[in-house]
Short mmCIF file of C-alpha atoms and ligand atoms in Angstrom, two decimals:
data_model
loop_
_atom_site.label_atom_id
_atom_site.label_comp_id
_atom_site.label_asym_id
_atom_site.label_seq_id
_atom_site.Cartn_x
_atom_site.Cartn_y
_atom_site.Cartn_z
CA MET A 1 65.26 5.36 -75.63
CA ILE A 2 64.16 6.20 -79.17
CA LEU A 3 66.85 6.51 -81.82
CA TYR A 4 65.94 8.30 -85.00
CA PHE A 5 67.23 9.56 -88.33
CA SER A 6 65.30 12.07 -90.43
CA GLY A 7 65.73 14.28 -93.51
CA THR A 8 62.48 16.20 -93.85
CA GLY A 9 61.16 15.69 -90.33
CA ASN A 10 58.65 12.89 -90.97
CA SER A 11 60.53 10.35 -88.88
CA LEU A 12 61.43 12.99 -86.30
CA SER A 13 57.74 13.82 -85.92
CA VAL A 14 56.93 10.13 -85.38
CA ALA A 15 59.84 9.80 -82.93
CA LYS A 16 58.68 12.83 -80.95
CA LYS A 17 55.06 11.67 -80.75
CA THR A 18 56.06 8.13 -79.84
CA ALA A 19 58.37 9.53 -77.15
CA VAL A 20 55.53 11.51 -75.59
CA LEU A 21 53.11 8.56 -75.72
CA THR A 22 55.57 6.02 -74.33
CA GLY A 23 57.45 8.27 -71.90
CA ASP A 24 60.79 7.71 -73.67
CA THR A 25 63.37 10.17 -74.98
CA ALA A 26 64.04 10.63 -78.72
CA ILE A 27 67.68 11.12 -79.76
CA HIS A 28 69.15 11.65 -83.24
CA ILE A 29 71.73 8.95 -83.97
CA SER A 30 74.29 11.53 -85.06
CA ASP A 31 74.25 12.83 -81.48
CA LEU A 32 75.31 9.38 -80.25
CA MET A 33 77.44 8.11 -83.11
CA GLY A 34 80.84 6.89 -82.03
CA ASP A 35 82.77 3.67 -81.71
CA GLY A 36 81.39 1.35 -79.11
CA THR A 37 78.14 3.16 -78.25
CA LYS A 38 76.24 1.04 -75.73
CA ILE A 39 72.50 1.26 -75.24
CA TYR A 40 71.32 -0.89 -72.40
CA ASP A 41 67.76 0.43 -72.04
CA GLU A 42 65.00 -2.12 -71.55
CA ARG A 43 62.98 -0.64 -74.44
CA ILE A 44 64.65 0.70 -77.58
CA GLY A 45 62.88 2.30 -80.56
CA ILE A 46 64.54 2.71 -83.95
CA ILE A 47 62.73 5.18 -86.23
CA PHE A 48 63.89 6.10 -89.72
CA PRO A 49 62.80 6.89 -93.29
CA VAL A 50 62.93 4.30 -96.05
CA PHE A 51 65.53 5.13 -98.68
CA PHE A 52 65.77 2.85 -101.72
CA PHE A 53 63.56 0.18 -100.08
CA ASP A 54 66.03 -0.03 -97.19
CA MET A 55 67.24 1.71 -94.03
CA PRO A 56 69.28 4.89 -94.57
CA ASP A 57 73.00 4.05 -94.55
CA PRO A 58 73.75 6.03 -91.35
CA MET A 59 71.03 4.14 -89.46
CA ARG A 60 72.26 0.78 -90.75
CA VAL A 61 75.84 1.60 -89.72
CA PHE A 62 74.67 2.87 -86.34
CA VAL A 63 72.73 -0.30 -85.58
CA GLU A 64 75.62 -2.47 -86.80
CA TYR A 65 78.18 -0.75 -84.57
CA THR A 66 76.12 -0.12 -81.44
CA ARG A 67 75.88 -2.55 -78.57
CA PHE A 68 72.30 -3.08 -77.44
CA ASN A 69 70.91 -4.79 -74.40
CA PRO A 70 70.28 -8.31 -75.82
CA SER A 71 67.15 -8.73 -73.73
CA ALA A 72 65.69 -5.33 -74.66
CA TYR A 73 62.29 -4.97 -76.27
CA ILE A 74 63.41 -3.43 -79.59
CA TYR A 75 60.95 -2.01 -82.07
CA GLY A 76 61.39 -0.37 -85.47
CA ILE A 77 59.18 2.16 -87.24
CA ALA A 78 59.85 3.13 -90.84
CA THR A 79 58.26 6.15 -92.50
CA CYS A 80 57.96 5.94 -96.27
CA GLY A 81 56.21 7.25 -99.34
CA GLY A 82 54.37 3.98 -99.91
CA SER A 83 56.83 1.11 -100.44
CA GLU A 84 58.92 0.09 -97.46
CA GLY A 85 60.66 -2.71 -99.33
CA ASN A 86 62.87 -4.65 -96.92
CA ALA A 87 63.67 -1.76 -94.59
CA ILE A 88 62.18 -3.32 -91.45
CA TYR A 89 63.19 -6.83 -92.50
CA ASN A 90 66.82 -5.68 -92.90
CA LEU A 91 66.73 -4.07 -89.45
CA LYS A 92 65.46 -7.35 -88.03
CA ASN A 93 68.31 -9.23 -89.72
CA ILE A 94 71.06 -6.87 -88.57
CA LEU A 95 69.82 -7.17 -84.98
CA LEU A 96 69.65 -10.94 -85.30
CA HIS A 97 73.34 -11.02 -86.25
CA LYS A 98 74.05 -9.13 -83.03
CA ASN A 99 72.09 -11.63 -80.95
CA CYS A 100 69.34 -9.07 -80.44
CA ARG A 101 65.74 -9.34 -81.48
CA LEU A 102 63.45 -6.92 -83.28
CA SER A 103 60.24 -7.65 -81.39
CA TYR A 104 57.96 -5.33 -83.29
CA GLY A 105 57.99 -3.41 -86.56
CA ASN A 106 55.58 -1.06 -88.29
CA VAL A 107 55.44 1.30 -91.25
CA LEU A 108 53.82 4.69 -91.70
CA LYS A 109 53.05 6.28 -95.07
CA MET A 110 54.06 9.94 -95.18
CA PRO A 111 54.54 12.62 -97.84
CA CYS A 112 57.39 11.41 -100.04
CA SER A 113 60.64 13.35 -99.72
CA SER A 114 62.11 11.93 -102.94
CA THR A 115 59.38 13.20 -105.31
CA ILE A 116 61.21 16.53 -105.63
CA ALA A 117 63.90 14.79 -107.67
CA SER A 118 61.52 13.84 -110.44
CA ARG A 119 58.55 16.22 -110.43
CA ARG A 120 57.60 19.88 -110.32
CA ASN A 121 54.50 21.51 -108.85
CA ILE A 122 54.16 18.59 -106.45
CA LYS A 123 50.96 17.87 -104.57
CA TYR A 124 52.28 16.11 -101.48
CA LYS A 125 49.95 13.56 -99.90
CA LEU A 126 49.28 15.64 -96.80
CA ASN A 127 46.26 13.49 -95.92
CA TYR A 128 48.80 10.88 -94.75
CA LEU A 129 49.67 13.23 -91.89
CA GLU A 130 46.19 13.01 -90.37
CA GLU A 131 46.23 9.22 -90.64
CA GLN A 132 49.69 9.26 -89.04
CA GLU A 133 48.35 10.86 -85.84
CA LYS A 134 45.99 7.97 -85.19
CA ARG A 135 48.47 5.30 -86.28
CA VAL A 136 51.18 6.59 -83.95
CA GLN A 137 48.74 6.35 -81.07
CA ASP A 138 47.91 2.74 -81.97
CA ILE A 139 51.57 1.84 -82.47
CA SER A 140 52.48 3.42 -79.13
CA GLN A 141 49.83 1.29 -77.44
CA ASP A 142 51.39 -1.79 -79.08
CA ILE A 143 54.79 -0.71 -77.78
CA LEU A 144 53.54 -0.10 -74.24
CA GLN A 145 51.98 -3.56 -74.28
CA LYS A 146 55.24 -5.01 -75.70
CA ARG A 147 53.36 -6.52 -78.62
CA LYS A 148 55.38 -8.77 -80.90
CA ASN A 149 54.95 -9.17 -84.66
CA SER A 150 58.47 -10.01 -85.71
CA ASP A 151 57.51 -13.31 -87.34
CA SER A 152 55.29 -11.49 -89.83
CA ILE A 153 58.19 -9.31 -91.05
CA THR A 154 59.39 -11.25 -94.05
CA TYR A 155 61.71 -10.78 -97.02
CA LYS A 156 60.28 -9.27 -100.23
CA ILE A 157 62.04 -10.01 -103.52
CA LYS A 158 61.02 -6.64 -104.98
CA GLY A 159 62.52 -4.93 -101.94
CA SER A 160 66.04 -5.99 -102.88
CA ILE A 161 66.14 -4.38 -106.35
CA PHE A 162 68.44 -1.60 -105.15
CA ASN A 163 70.93 -4.20 -103.91
CA ILE A 164 71.80 -4.82 -107.55
CA GLY A 165 75.06 -2.91 -108.00
CA PHE A 166 74.37 -0.88 -111.13
CA ILE A 167 70.76 -0.05 -110.14
CA ASN A 168 71.96 1.16 -106.74
CA LYS A 169 74.67 3.28 -108.36
CA LYS A 170 72.24 4.76 -110.87
CA ALA A 171 69.64 5.56 -108.19
CA LYS A 172 72.18 7.27 -105.97
CA LYS A 173 73.58 9.23 -108.92
CA TYR A 174 70.04 10.41 -109.62
CA PHE A 175 69.88 11.92 -106.12
CA ALA A 176 73.34 13.54 -106.20
CA VAL A 177 73.20 17.04 -104.70
CA SER A 178 75.23 20.12 -105.63
CA VAL A 179 75.08 23.81 -104.84
CA ASP A 180 74.36 26.69 -107.21
CA THR A 181 76.81 29.30 -105.96
CA ASN A 182 74.94 32.04 -107.81
CA ILE A 183 71.84 31.45 -105.67
CA CYS A 184 73.49 30.46 -102.37
CA VAL A 185 73.67 33.29 -99.81
CA GLU A 186 76.01 31.30 -97.52
CA CYS A 187 73.55 31.27 -94.61
CA GLY A 188 75.00 27.99 -93.32
CA ILE A 189 71.65 26.22 -92.78
CA CYS A 190 72.63 23.25 -94.95
CA GLU A 191 75.89 22.84 -93.04
CA GLN A 192 74.01 22.71 -89.73
CA ILE A 193 71.28 20.43 -90.97
CA CYS A 194 73.22 17.76 -92.86
CA PRO A 195 73.05 14.66 -90.63
CA ASN A 196 76.21 13.28 -92.23
CA ASN A 197 78.29 16.38 -91.56
CA ASN A 198 78.88 16.31 -95.31
CA ILE A 199 78.48 20.03 -95.99
CA VAL A 200 81.09 22.63 -95.10
CA LEU A 201 80.78 26.40 -95.42
CA ASP A 202 84.06 28.30 -95.50
CA GLU A 203 85.42 31.52 -97.03
CA ALA A 204 85.18 29.94 -100.47
CA GLY A 205 81.49 29.02 -100.05
CA VAL A 206 79.56 25.79 -99.60
CA HIS A 207 81.25 22.46 -100.29
CA ILE A 208 79.31 19.20 -100.44
CA GLY A 209 81.41 16.11 -99.84
CA ALA A 210 81.02 12.51 -100.95
CA ASP A 211 79.55 11.11 -97.70
CA CYS A 212 75.91 11.72 -98.64
CA SER A 213 73.05 9.59 -97.36
CA TYR A 214 70.60 11.13 -99.88
CA CYS A 215 68.29 12.33 -97.11
CA MET A 216 67.44 15.47 -99.14
CA ALA A 217 67.45 17.63 -95.98
CA CYS A 218 69.69 20.24 -97.66
CA VAL A 219 67.42 20.31 -100.73
CA HIS A 220 64.18 20.73 -98.81
CA TRP A 221 65.42 23.12 -96.11
CA CYS A 222 67.59 25.55 -98.11
CA PRO A 223 65.64 28.83 -97.90
CA HIS A 224 66.78 29.81 -101.40
CA ALA A 225 66.47 26.44 -103.14
CA ALA A 226 70.16 26.69 -104.00
CA ILE A 227 70.78 22.94 -103.73
CA LYS A 228 70.27 21.09 -107.00
CA ILE A 229 69.47 17.41 -107.49
CA HIS A 230 71.31 15.66 -110.32
CA GLY A 231 72.21 19.12 -111.61
CA LYS A 232 68.60 20.37 -111.75
CA HIS A 233 67.17 23.23 -109.73
CA VAL A 234 64.19 22.67 -107.46
CA GLN A 235 61.39 25.16 -106.84
CA ILE A 236 60.86 26.64 -103.38
CA LYS A 237 57.18 25.71 -103.68
CA ASP A 238 58.16 22.07 -104.14
CA GLN A 239 60.17 21.89 -100.92
CA TYR A 240 58.59 19.84 -98.17
CA HIS A 241 59.11 19.32 -94.49
CA HIS A 242 56.82 17.92 -91.85
CA PRO A 243 54.60 20.82 -90.70
CA ASP A 244 55.19 20.14 -86.99
CA ILE A 245 58.97 20.20 -87.28
CA GLY A 246 60.99 23.42 -87.12
CA LEU A 247 64.41 24.05 -88.61
CA LEU A 248 66.23 24.23 -85.27
CA GLU A 249 65.01 20.76 -84.31
CA MET A 250 66.75 19.42 -87.40
CA TYR A 251 70.15 20.90 -86.56
CA ARG A 252 72.92 18.57 -85.46
CA ARG A 253 73.82 19.06 -81.82
C1 FMN B 1 66.60 9.18 -101.62
C2 FMN B 1 65.24 8.77 -101.14
C3 FMN B 1 64.80 7.48 -101.38
C4 FMN B 1 63.53 7.09 -100.94
N1 FMN B 1 63.14 5.80 -101.17
C5 FMN B 1 61.91 5.42 -100.78
C6 FMN B 1 61.48 4.07 -101.01
O1 FMN B 1 62.22 3.21 -101.49
N2 FMN B 1 60.21 3.75 -100.68
C7 FMN B 1 59.35 4.68 -100.12
O2 FMN B 1 58.21 4.35 -99.86
N3 FMN B 1 59.74 5.94 -99.85
C8 FMN B 1 61.00 6.33 -100.17
N4 FMN B 1 61.42 7.61 -99.90
C9 FMN B 1 60.49 8.52 -99.19
C10 FMN B 1 60.79 8.62 -97.68
O3 FMN B 1 60.99 7.34 -97.12
C11 FMN B 1 59.64 9.27 -96.93
O4 FMN B 1 59.24 10.48 -97.46
C12 FMN B 1 60.03 9.45 -95.46
O5 FMN B 1 58.87 9.67 -94.69
C13 FMN B 1 60.98 10.62 -95.23
O6 FMN B 1 61.21 10.71 -93.86
P1 FMN B 1 62.13 11.82 -93.20
O7 FMN B 1 61.42 13.12 -93.40
O8 FMN B 1 62.20 11.44 -91.78
O9 FMN B 1 63.45 11.77 -93.89
C14 FMN B 1 62.68 8.01 -100.27
C15 FMN B 1 63.15 9.30 -100.02
C16 FMN B 1 64.42 9.68 -100.43
C17 FMN B 1 64.89 11.07 -100.13
S1 SF4 B 2 71.17 26.58 -97.01
FE1 SF4 B 2 71.16 27.21 -99.16
S2 SF4 B 2 71.61 29.39 -99.12
FE2 SF4 B 2 72.17 28.58 -97.11
S3 SF4 B 2 74.35 28.07 -97.30
FE3 SF4 B 2 73.21 26.22 -97.82
S4 SF4 B 2 72.97 26.28 -100.05
FE4 SF4 B 2 73.56 28.33 -99.39
S1 SF4 B 3 74.49 16.44 -98.37
FE1 SF4 B 3 72.28 16.89 -98.30
S2 SF4 B 3 71.31 14.99 -99.04
FE2 SF4 B 3 73.43 14.47 -98.51
S3 SF4 B 3 73.35 13.75 -96.37
FE3 SF4 B 3 73.78 15.96 -96.31
S4 SF4 B 3 71.79 16.95 -96.12
FE4 SF4 B 3 71.42 14.83 -96.78
#
């Protein structure tokens, strides 16, 4: 089984391709989330984007609260804009505390979903997508051969900068999302797409709650660019999602 989390479809695309190449099934963690989830497969993949040099909070919580087969071959793949920090290392550590072992980890550079918070007229690094095709094939071969590289996944001091309380707070504040009710047409896409179930559309309009994982899905997928980041509007031409991933695939089940 392959468990994934994704905001703009990069990790979903990797999960889907890996699933085809390894003969496994890819499932979004929000479709499994619940107390006492047990996954006793012999091979378990965990695929997610890097947020703030770490795993996204929902993926961390999922791994912490799920029971895995302790003898499973578990692998992790992180997609990132260029600096994975301690994302894979932290996954390895969480599993270790559960008496499980991350056998294999790898990282793929992809167009960066956070750039929209700081820049306009963005030129996304789409060349990463071509490289990704080949890398996913190589990684899938590693997985099929049950390759191990866990010992080479080590702690990076720089990767823990966002663990410092005030830096973490500041970074997350920078990515705070809100809706411009003058632009919003109440189509409900953001409500369906939010992996945290943090957006509600009712008679009064769209409400964004406090349980945000900063995945930026609502920002990138809103057809009218009505979701603002730290109070600033984004441009439709700056929205990004993986070209192979369609909106319906991103909806929560
Ligand atoms: C809030 C936020 C924080 C991010 N932090 C990092 C980071 O620390 N390092 C990095 O290389 N990329 C970072 N990224 C970029 C994503 O990891 C990257 O674009 C990833 O492929 C997105 O995958 P997804 O489409 O599956 O969500 C961040 C993106 C967001 C939205
Ligand atoms: S996706 Fe955009 S337009 Fe649609 S309800 Fe959400 S904020 Fe409004
Ligand atoms: S509110 Fe937006 S950024 Fe926050 S978790 Fe939901 S979709 Fe992601």
